[in-house]
C-alpha cells in the first residue's frame, strides 16, 4: 500500500510528505466474574498521510500541512482524489516553515518483549491466569475484566529520507474488584504490560483486593481542612507529568510556558526534595520516526532538556528530541514508613485523579484514604482533594520506596503539605 | 438537505452480502456492521493553524459478530475484496475457536441462546443546511480566524484564542439474516477558547457549539468568543473554594454533566449484568426530586448523540429513565437486554468497528421546570452559580460524584457578588444531590461538543444537558 501511496503522490507532484503505516493484530477477551463473555480479534492496516505545501512571501518561508487517513480498500482513483483534496486543504494553511526530520533508512527494530514468542491468545491466557489466581477468597473477588493483547508494526516513511519501522507487543486492559461486605463496593484498575510480568501483576491484583476490602469498611469522609497528603503509585506519575507537559516545546512556542534550559522551575527555597526527572525511550522511535534515547528533563529543579517534535524544535531552534511518554524519577529521601510517622492523609483511590498542566491544579474525588491523626489510622471515603503544584513544589518529599508501571519508574509516594480537602463539615 | 450515503459502502455491499451468506452456512446467527466515518478538524490560534482528517472518529472497516450456538465472537478488519473473502472467513472461524488457547484453566465461557430478530429494512439520513465540504476549507479557516481575532481583541491580557471546528460524516450498514439497515449522519461541533496568564498559572475559558447538521453553527461561535474572553479575564482574579456544602444554581452545561456522569452511567444496563450498578436495586423508587424527569435516547433529541439504529441493529429510542423523580428503567444494548429479560433500548454503541459494543448513552437530559434563573439566584442566602464543566467520572456501584467545573460565581443575599472561585470539585452521593433539586428553569439546553468514555476508554459522541437547576452540592 505504501508503494501505491508513493505512486499517487508522484502523479500529483506532491514532493513533501510523511506516511505512517500501522499494521496491528489483537486478541481480546472479556470476562464477567470467572467466565469469558465475549472473544474478539482484529486484523488491521492503517495509513496516515501528511502532505505539505511550501510557500514564500517577502523572503519568509511558510509551510501548510494536512493529514488524511488512507484505507486499504481505496482504489487508485479514490486514493488520488483523497490526496489531492488533502494537498488542496494544506494550501490554505500557512504556518512558519519547518523541515521534516530525516532518520535515514533503517532495518526494522523487532520487539525484545517475551510476549513476541507467544501467540496473542497465549499472552491473554498467561495474564488472565495471573489475575484469576488471586481470585481465591470469597469476600473480595474479580467482578469483571478485559484483556487486549496487541502486536503492532509501525513504519514511518517521509520525503526527507526517513524509512524506519519497529515492532511492539503489549497486554493491556482493566479489571474490577468487588467486595460485598460490610458495604458492597468496587474498585476499578487498569494495567499495561510490555512483558509477561505475572508476579508484578499478581502483586497488583492482591493490592487491589486489599484496597477494595478497605473501601468496603470505610464509612465517612475525612473532616474538611488542610492535610499533609500522601499520594502514591501512578498518582505520583500524574503529578510529575506537569513538568514534562510544561517543558514541552509546543507549550513554550505558544507562550503557554516560560520554561527554558537552565531555568530553575522548582524555586530557590526548596524545603523538600529537589526534583530530577528523566525521559525514557519506551520505543525506538516516536510517531514521527525520530529516534528516542534516554534524556534528563530536569535536574535538581533546573530544566536540562526541552523535548519536542521536529516542527516545534525547529521553531525554537533546538534539537528535535521526539515525543516521550515514559518518565523515570530518582529515589526520594524518606522511607515510606518514615513518611507515615507524622499525621497524614494517604489517598490511595480517587474516582479520577487529575493534574491540569495549564493551571497546576491537581485533585479529585476520594474513594479511599488512610487518615492518621498521630495515634490511629482510620479508613475514610468521600469528599475531594484540591491542590496546586505551584504551592506544593518546594516542599514535596519523595519516598525511597520505588514503583514501576507502564509509563513511570520512580518513588512510590510523595508527601505534600497543606493540601485542601473537602470532607465532613465546613472548612475551618 | 439529506446526508448522502458512502460510495464505498455502496460499492462493498454485494461483497458483504456474499460474506453474510457464507457465514449463515456455518453459524446459527451472524451480523456485519460496515462503517465509513470521515471527519475533518480545523484549528486556529494566534500562531498556528491546522487541517486534519485524522481524528479519533475517522475509520472505515467492518466487524462481523457470530453466534456458534452457545458463544459469541467478533472479528474486526478493514479490507474486503472478492479474493479476500476466503481468508476473512478463515479468520472469523479462528476467532470463534480461540477460547481453547486463551482461557486459563478453570475459567468457563458464558453460554447464550440464539438471538431473535424481526424482519427490518431501513434507510435514512440526517439533514443539514450548510455542507462543510461545499463551504470549503479556505472559507472555514477565514471565518475561524475572524472569530480568533475577535477573542484576541477583547483585552491585551488575552494570551491566545483557540478556535476549533470538527465535522463528522458517518455512514453505516448493518446486515443480518433479517435486517438490512443503512444510515448516514452528519454532526458538527465548534469551540472558541481564550487563554490568559497570571504568573505560572494559565487560566482559560471556552464556549462550545454543536449540532446534528453542518456548518450552520459556525456564525454562533463569533458571538460567543467575546464572552469567553471576558470570563478568562475574570478568572485571573479567581479565589480558591472554601470547602463546604452550598446551595448552587447549575448552568445547563453543569446540569448536563451531573445528568451524564452522576446518573447516566449508573443506568447503563451492561453494568446491571455485572452487578456493578446500584441503580438496579432502585427501579420503581424515588431517586430524585419529583421535579426531575430524565431522558436518554438517540431519538430523544436532535443532537450529536442522534442516530437511527445502534451498532447492533436496534432502532433508536427515547427512553424515560426517571419520571417525576421515580427511576423507571435503565438503557441497554442488545446482549444485556437478552440476559436481563428486558427490551433493548438502542444504546449498543462501539467506539468504532474496531471495538466491542457496550451500553452507552446518546442524548441524555433533564426536562425543564417552571422557575426563572433570577428567582433561583434570589432564593439563595449564600451559594454559587456553577458554570463551565471540565470533566467528570462515573461511579455506578456506589453513586459517588466527581465532577470538575471551572467557575463558581458567588451569590450572597440573593445577588451575584462578582467574586469567582476556581477550580471546583463537586462531590457527594448521587440521590442526595438529585433529591435536593428544588427549582428548574423551563427550557433544557443540550451540548454535544465532548465525547464520553467508559472508564478510561471507548470514546463515543454524546450530548447532554438540561435546564438551569437549583440543588444543594458539596464543593471543594
mmCIF file of C-alpha atoms in Angstrom, chain A residues 225-232 234-243 245-246 275 345-347 350-366 383-398 414-422, chain B residues 201-203 240-241 390-391 402-405 422-427 476:
data_model
loop_
_atom_site.group_PDB
_atom_site.id
_atom_site.type_symbol
_atom_site.label_atom_id
_atom_site.label_comp_id
_atom_site.label_asym_id
_atom_site.label_seq_id
_atom_site.Cartn_x
_atom_site.Cartn_y
_atom_site.Cartn_z
ATOM 1 C CA UNK A 225 -9.431 21.037 56.314
ATOM 2 C CA UNK A 226 -5.776 21.108 55.324
ATOM 3 C CA UNK A 227 -3.678 17.938 55.472
ATOM 4 C CA UNK A 228 -0.256 16.572 54.697
ATOM 5 C CA UNK A 229 -1.454 14.454 51.809
ATOM 6 C CA UNK A 230 0.442 11.360 50.639
ATOM 7 C CA UNK A 231 -0.107 10.293 47.038
ATOM 8 C CA UNK A 232 1.293 7.035 45.710
ATOM 9 C CA UNK A 234 0.522 6.209 39.352
ATOM 10 C CA UNK A 235 -0.684 9.381 41.104
ATOM 11 C CA UNK A 236 3.000 10.345 41.529
ATOM 12 C CA UNK A 237 3.412 9.933 37.766
ATOM 13 C CA UNK A 238 0.390 12.194 37.223
ATOM 14 C CA UNK A 239 1.944 14.871 39.452
ATOM 15 C CA UNK A 240 5.286 14.614 37.621
ATOM 16 C CA UNK A 241 3.555 14.872 34.232
ATOM 17 C CA UNK A 242 3.093 18.597 34.982
ATOM 18 C CA UNK A 243 6.805 19.235 34.416
ATOM 19 C CA UNK A 245 3.970 18.976 29.840
ATOM 20 C CA UNK A 246 5.233 22.463 30.773
ATOM 21 C CA UNK A 275 13.268 17.360 41.531
ATOM 22 C CA UNK A 345 -3.991 11.594 54.731
ATOM 23 C CA UNK A 346 -2.800 8.864 52.328
ATOM 24 C CA UNK A 347 -5.231 8.921 49.419
ATOM 25 C CA UNK A 350 -9.616 8.562 43.502
ATOM 26 C CA UNK A 351 -12.532 8.342 41.138
ATOM 27 C CA UNK A 352 -10.266 10.116 38.623
ATOM 28 C CA UNK A 353 -7.107 11.866 39.789
ATOM 29 C CA UNK A 354 -6.309 14.791 37.509
ATOM 30 C CA UNK A 355 -3.454 17.240 37.005
ATOM 31 C CA UNK A 356 -4.204 20.358 34.964
ATOM 32 C CA UNK A 357 -0.888 21.286 33.381
ATOM 33 C CA UNK A 358 -2.156 24.746 32.460
ATOM 34 C CA UNK A 359 -3.240 25.863 35.923
ATOM 35 C CA UNK A 360 -1.107 23.498 38.018
ATOM 36 C CA UNK A 361 -4.147 22.355 39.993
ATOM 37 C CA UNK A 362 -4.465 18.693 40.876
ATOM 38 C CA UNK A 363 -7.197 16.750 42.640
ATOM 39 C CA UNK A 364 -10.216 14.536 42.505
ATOM 40 C CA UNK A 365 -12.905 12.757 44.482
ATOM 41 C CA UNK A 366 -11.566 10.486 47.225
ATOM 42 C CA UNK A 383 -15.003 14.295 49.763
ATOM 43 C CA UNK A 384 -12.342 15.690 47.473
ATOM 44 C CA UNK A 385 -8.783 16.971 47.376
ATOM 45 C CA UNK A 386 -7.784 20.140 45.539
ATOM 46 C CA UNK A 387 -4.126 21.233 45.446
ATOM 47 C CA UNK A 388 -1.752 23.381 43.425
ATOM 48 C CA UNK A 389 1.668 22.214 42.247
ATOM 49 C CA UNK A 390 2.817 25.836 42.354
ATOM 50 C CA UNK A 391 2.153 25.912 46.109
ATOM 51 C CA UNK A 392 3.434 22.374 46.686
ATOM 52 C CA UNK A 393 6.580 22.028 44.602
ATOM 53 C CA UNK A 394 9.082 23.499 47.042
ATOM 54 C CA UNK A 395 8.200 21.131 49.869
ATOM 55 C CA UNK A 396 7.323 17.822 48.155
ATOM 56 C CA UNK A 397 9.085 14.861 49.785
ATOM 57 C CA UNK A 398 9.500 11.590 47.875
ATOM 58 C CA UNK A 414 5.110 11.803 47.611
ATOM 59 C CA UNK A 415 4.074 13.793 50.698
ATOM 60 C CA UNK A 416 2.633 17.275 50.139
ATOM 61 C CA UNK A 417 1.892 19.699 53.000
ATOM 62 C CA UNK A 418 -1.187 21.901 53.472
ATOM 63 C CA UNK A 419 -3.445 20.461 50.782
ATOM 64 C CA UNK A 420 -7.131 21.420 50.975
ATOM 65 C CA UNK A 421 -9.570 18.553 51.479
ATOM 66 C CA UNK A 422 -13.333 18.985 51.228
ATOM 67 C CA UNK B 201 -0.849 29.891 36.244
ATOM 68 C CA UNK B 202 -2.671 29.749 32.904
ATOM 69 C CA UNK B 203 -6.403 30.468 33.050
ATOM 70 C CA UNK B 240 -9.747 29.108 45.949
ATOM 71 C CA UNK B 241 -13.002 27.445 47.000
ATOM 72 C CA UNK B 390 -14.479 20.426 32.741
ATOM 73 C CA UNK B 391 -14.751 16.692 33.320
ATOM 74 C CA UNK B 402 -16.841 13.511 40.786
ATOM 75 C CA UNK B 403 -17.449 16.494 38.546
ATOM 76 C CA UNK B 404 -14.934 19.278 37.922
ATOM 77 C CA UNK B 405 -16.140 22.762 36.976
ATOM 78 C CA UNK B 422 -11.952 28.272 40.647
ATOM 79 C CA UNK B 423 -11.352 25.384 40.128
ATOM 80 C CA UNK B 424 -14.130 23.427 41.830
ATOM 81 C CA UNK B 425 -14.654 19.718 42.547
ATOM 82 C CA UNK B 426 -18.284 18.609 43.057
ATOM 83 C CA UNK B 427 -18.704 15.536 45.244
ATOM 84 C CA UNK B 476 -14.215 21.580 47.230
#
